[in-house]
PDB file of C-alpha atoms in Angstrom:
ATOM      1  CA  MET A   1     137.312 103.851 354.023  1.00 94.00           C
ATOM      2  CA  GLN A   2     136.683 100.783 355.528  1.00 93.00           C
ATOM      3  CA  THR A   3     138.325  97.207 355.645  1.00 96.00           C
ATOM      4  CA  TRP A   4     138.006  93.913 356.916  1.00 96.00           C
ATOM      5  CA  ASP A   5     140.138  90.542 356.936  1.00 97.00           C
ATOM      6  CA  ILE A   6     138.024  88.219 356.184  1.00 96.00           C
ATOM      7  CA  ARG A   7     140.085  85.582 357.277  1.00 96.00           C
ATOM      8  CA  THR A   8     140.487  86.579 360.832  1.00 96.00           C
ATOM      9  CA  LEU A   9     136.487  87.887 362.176  1.00 97.00           C
ATOM     10  CA  SER A  10     134.821  86.615 364.897  1.00 97.00           C
ATOM     11  CA  ILE A  11     131.782  84.362 362.306  1.00 97.00           C
ATOM     12  CA  GLU A  12     129.892  82.292 363.425  1.00 96.00           C
ATOM     13  CA  PRO A  13     127.947  79.594 362.222  1.00 95.00           C
ATOM     14  CA  HIS A  14     124.199  80.007 361.209  1.00 90.00           C
ATOM     15  CA  GLN A  15     125.348  83.971 361.956  1.00 95.00           C
ATOM     16  CA  PRO A  16     126.553  86.047 359.140  1.00 96.00           C
ATOM     17  CA  GLN A  17     128.115  89.046 359.298  1.00 97.00           C
ATOM     18  CA  VAL A  18     126.542  91.856 357.445  1.00 97.00           C
ATOM     19  CA  LEU A  19     129.573  94.004 357.085  1.00 98.00           C
ATOM     20  CA  ARG A  20     128.029  96.723 354.828  1.00 96.00           C
ATOM     21  CA  SER A  21     124.972  97.459 353.328  1.00 95.00           C
ATOM     22  CA  ASP A  22     124.380 100.868 351.868  1.00 92.00           C
ATOM     23  CA  SER A  23     121.589 101.689 348.535  1.00 87.00           C
ATOM     24  CA  GLU A  24     124.649 100.454 346.270  1.00 91.00           C
ATOM     25  CA  SER A  25     125.498  96.867 347.787  1.00 94.00           C
ATOM     26  CA  ARG A  26     125.813  94.489 350.835  1.00 95.00           C
ATOM     27  CA  ALA A  27     128.784  92.632 351.695  1.00 97.00           C
ATOM     28  CA  ILE A  28     127.671  89.998 354.365  1.00 97.00           C
ATOM     29  CA  ALA A  29     130.762  87.265 355.022  1.00 98.00           C
ATOM     30  CA  ILE A  30     129.738  84.012 356.584  1.00 97.00           C
ATOM     31  CA  GLN A  31     131.003  80.933 357.805  1.00 97.00           C
ATOM     32  CA  LEU A  32     129.900  77.722 356.285  1.00 97.00           C
ATOM     33  CA  PRO A  33     130.890  74.223 358.989  1.00 98.00           C
ATOM     34  CA  ALA A  34     132.150  71.321 356.581  1.00 98.00           C
ATOM     35  CA  GLY A  35     129.599  68.936 355.042  1.00 97.00           C
ATOM     36  CA  GLU A  36     126.845  71.528 355.928  1.00 96.00           C
ATOM     37  CA  GLU A  37     125.261  74.476 352.741  1.00 93.00           C
ATOM     38  CA  LEU A  38     122.913  77.290 351.740  1.00 88.00           C
ATOM     39  CA  GLN A  39     120.666  74.943 350.477  1.00 82.00           C
ATOM     40  CA  GLU A  40     119.082  75.624 346.758  1.00 79.00           C
ATOM     41  CA  HIS A  41     118.056  79.312 347.343  1.00 78.00           C
ATOM     42  CA  GLN A  42     118.366  82.782 344.569  1.00 81.00           C
ATOM     43  CA  VAL A  43     118.315  86.118 345.352  1.00 85.00           C
ATOM     44  CA  HIS A  44     117.167  89.661 343.815  1.00 86.00           C
ATOM     45  CA  GLU A  45     120.308  90.847 343.355  1.00 90.00           C
ATOM     46  CA  ARG A  46     124.080  89.813 341.658  1.00 92.00           C
ATOM     47  CA  THR A  47     126.047  88.133 343.478  1.00 92.00           C
ATOM     48  CA  TYR A  48     129.671  87.529 343.631  1.00 95.00           C
ATOM     49  CA  LEU A  49     130.594  84.928 346.457  1.00 95.00           C
ATOM     50  CA  LEU A  50     134.023  84.733 347.680  1.00 97.00           C
ATOM     51  CA  VAL A  51     135.894  81.470 349.054  1.00 97.00           C
ATOM     52  CA  VAL A  52     138.344  83.101 351.038  1.00 98.00           C
ATOM     53  CA  GLU A  53     139.062  79.756 353.778  1.00 98.00           C
ATOM     54  CA  GLY A  54     138.296  76.257 352.896  1.00 98.00           C
ATOM     55  CA  GLU A  55     136.693  74.007 349.995  1.00 98.00           C
ATOM     56  CA  ILE A  56     132.873  74.890 348.838  1.00 97.00           C
ATOM     57  CA  GLU A  57     131.767  73.039 345.907  1.00 95.00           C
ATOM     58  CA  GLY A  58     128.907  75.024 343.839  1.00 89.00           C
ATOM     59  CA  ILE A  59     125.803  73.678 341.816  1.00 80.00           C
ATOM     60  CA  LYS A  60     124.435  75.131 339.538  1.00 74.00           C
ATOM     61  CA  ASP A  61     121.373  73.674 337.093  1.00 75.00           C
ATOM     62  CA  GLY A  62     123.608  70.538 338.197  1.00 76.00           C
ATOM     63  CA  GLU A  63     126.279  71.371 336.942  1.00 82.00           C
ATOM     64  CA  GLN A  64     128.791  70.902 340.280  1.00 89.00           C
ATOM     65  CA  VAL A  65     132.499  73.285 340.017  1.00 92.00           C
ATOM     66  CA  THR A  66     134.665  72.942 343.093  1.00 95.00           C
ATOM     67  CA  ALA A  67     136.377  75.937 344.559  1.00 95.00           C
ATOM     68  CA  GLY A  68     138.794  76.657 347.342  1.00 97.00           C
ATOM     69  CA  PRO A  69     140.705  80.196 348.958  1.00 98.00           C
ATOM     70  CA  GLY A  70     141.060  82.716 346.029  1.00 97.00           C
ATOM     71  CA  SER A  71     138.465  81.460 343.697  1.00 96.00           C
ATOM     72  CA  LEU A  72     135.369  83.865 342.952  1.00 95.00           C
ATOM     73  CA  ALA A  73     132.171  83.036 341.473  1.00 92.00           C
ATOM     74  CA  HIS A  74     129.038  85.639 339.450  1.00 92.00           C
ATOM     75  CA  PHE A  75     126.067  84.573 339.431  1.00 90.00           C
ATOM     76  CA  GLU A  76     123.032  86.296 338.128  1.00 90.00           C
ATOM     77  CA  PRO A  77     120.000  87.840 339.570  1.00 91.00           C
ATOM     78  CA  ASN A  78     117.593  85.507 340.456  1.00 88.00           C
ATOM     79  CA  GLU A  79     119.666  82.312 339.394  1.00 89.00           C
ATOM     80  CA  ARG A  80     118.998  79.634 341.520  1.00 88.00           C
ATOM     81  CA  ARG A  81     122.492  77.493 343.243  1.00 86.00           C
ATOM     82  CA  THR A  82     123.362  75.424 346.294  1.00 90.00           C
ATOM     83  CA  VAL A  83     126.481  75.565 347.600  1.00 93.00           C
ATOM     84  CA  ARG A  84     128.125  72.992 349.689  1.00 95.00           C
ATOM     85  CA  SER A  85     131.267  73.655 352.234  1.00 97.00           C
ATOM     86  CA  LEU A  86     133.779  70.230 352.125  1.00 97.00           C
ATOM     87  CA  SER A  87     135.343  71.605 354.624  1.00 98.00           C
ATOM     88  CA  ASP A  88     135.429  74.783 357.444  1.00 97.00           C
ATOM     89  CA  ALA A  89     134.927  77.199 355.084  1.00 98.00           C
ATOM     90  CA  ARG A  90     134.819  80.644 355.335  1.00 98.00           C
ATOM     91  CA  LEU A  91     132.908  82.640 352.174  1.00 97.00           C
ATOM     92  CA  LEU A  92     132.277  86.427 351.009  1.00 97.00           C
ATOM     93  CA  LEU A  93     128.759  87.258 349.496  1.00 95.00           C
ATOM     94  CA  VAL A  94     128.030  90.099 347.578  1.00 96.00           C
ATOM     95  CA  LEU A  95     124.795  91.558 346.863  1.00 94.00           C
ATOM     96  CA  ALA A  96     124.149  94.729 343.876  1.00 92.00           C
ATOM     97  CA  PRO A  97     122.284  96.206 343.655  1.00 87.00           C
ATOM     98  CA  TRP A  98     121.393  96.355 346.882  1.00 79.00           C
ATOM     99  CA  PRO A  99     117.738  95.236 347.549  1.00 68.00           C
ATOM    100  CA  GLY A 100     117.499  94.595 343.788  1.00 62.00           C
ATOM    101  CA  VAL A 101     114.681  94.893 342.083  1.00 67.00           C
ATOM    102  CA  GLY A 102     111.506  92.079 343.621  1.00 69.00           C
ATOM    103  CA  HIS A 103     113.293  92.268 347.125  1.00 68.00           C
ATOM    104  CA  PRO A 104     110.490  92.626 349.735  1.00 70.00           C
ATOM    105  CA  SER A 105     112.201  95.716 350.970  1.00 72.00           C
ATOM    106  CA  ALA A 106     112.624  97.001 348.213  1.00 64.00           C
ATOM    107  CA  ALA A 107     109.182  98.563 348.448  1.00 59.00           C
ATOM    108  CA  ARG A 108     108.644  99.457 351.317  1.00 56.00           C
ATOM    109  CA  THR A 109     108.435 103.805 350.910  1.00 47.00           C
ATOM    110  CA  GLY A 110     110.071 105.365 353.635  1.00 47.00           C
TER     111      GLY A 110
END
């Protein structure tokens, strides 16, 4: 068993920390300073986004949702979204399956 206290990890802004990555999933901790954003993007994997600290605003198809500590969001594979921090925020992303269908690394063969 592996455990992490996401609140106490030393995570620098702009330097996501991969906590675990295997053939089934990838967990990433992110420190997003107030006023910054994960610009509109999509990933090949199903994504779960947990707000550990702070407050964020998520935008998908023009719809805005505000979320604070303990809030969990789910995004389908290839679903486009923007995430902006309203205050210093600590986030946990879980991507599954890893890598997803269409991900550039999924095409690599050993």
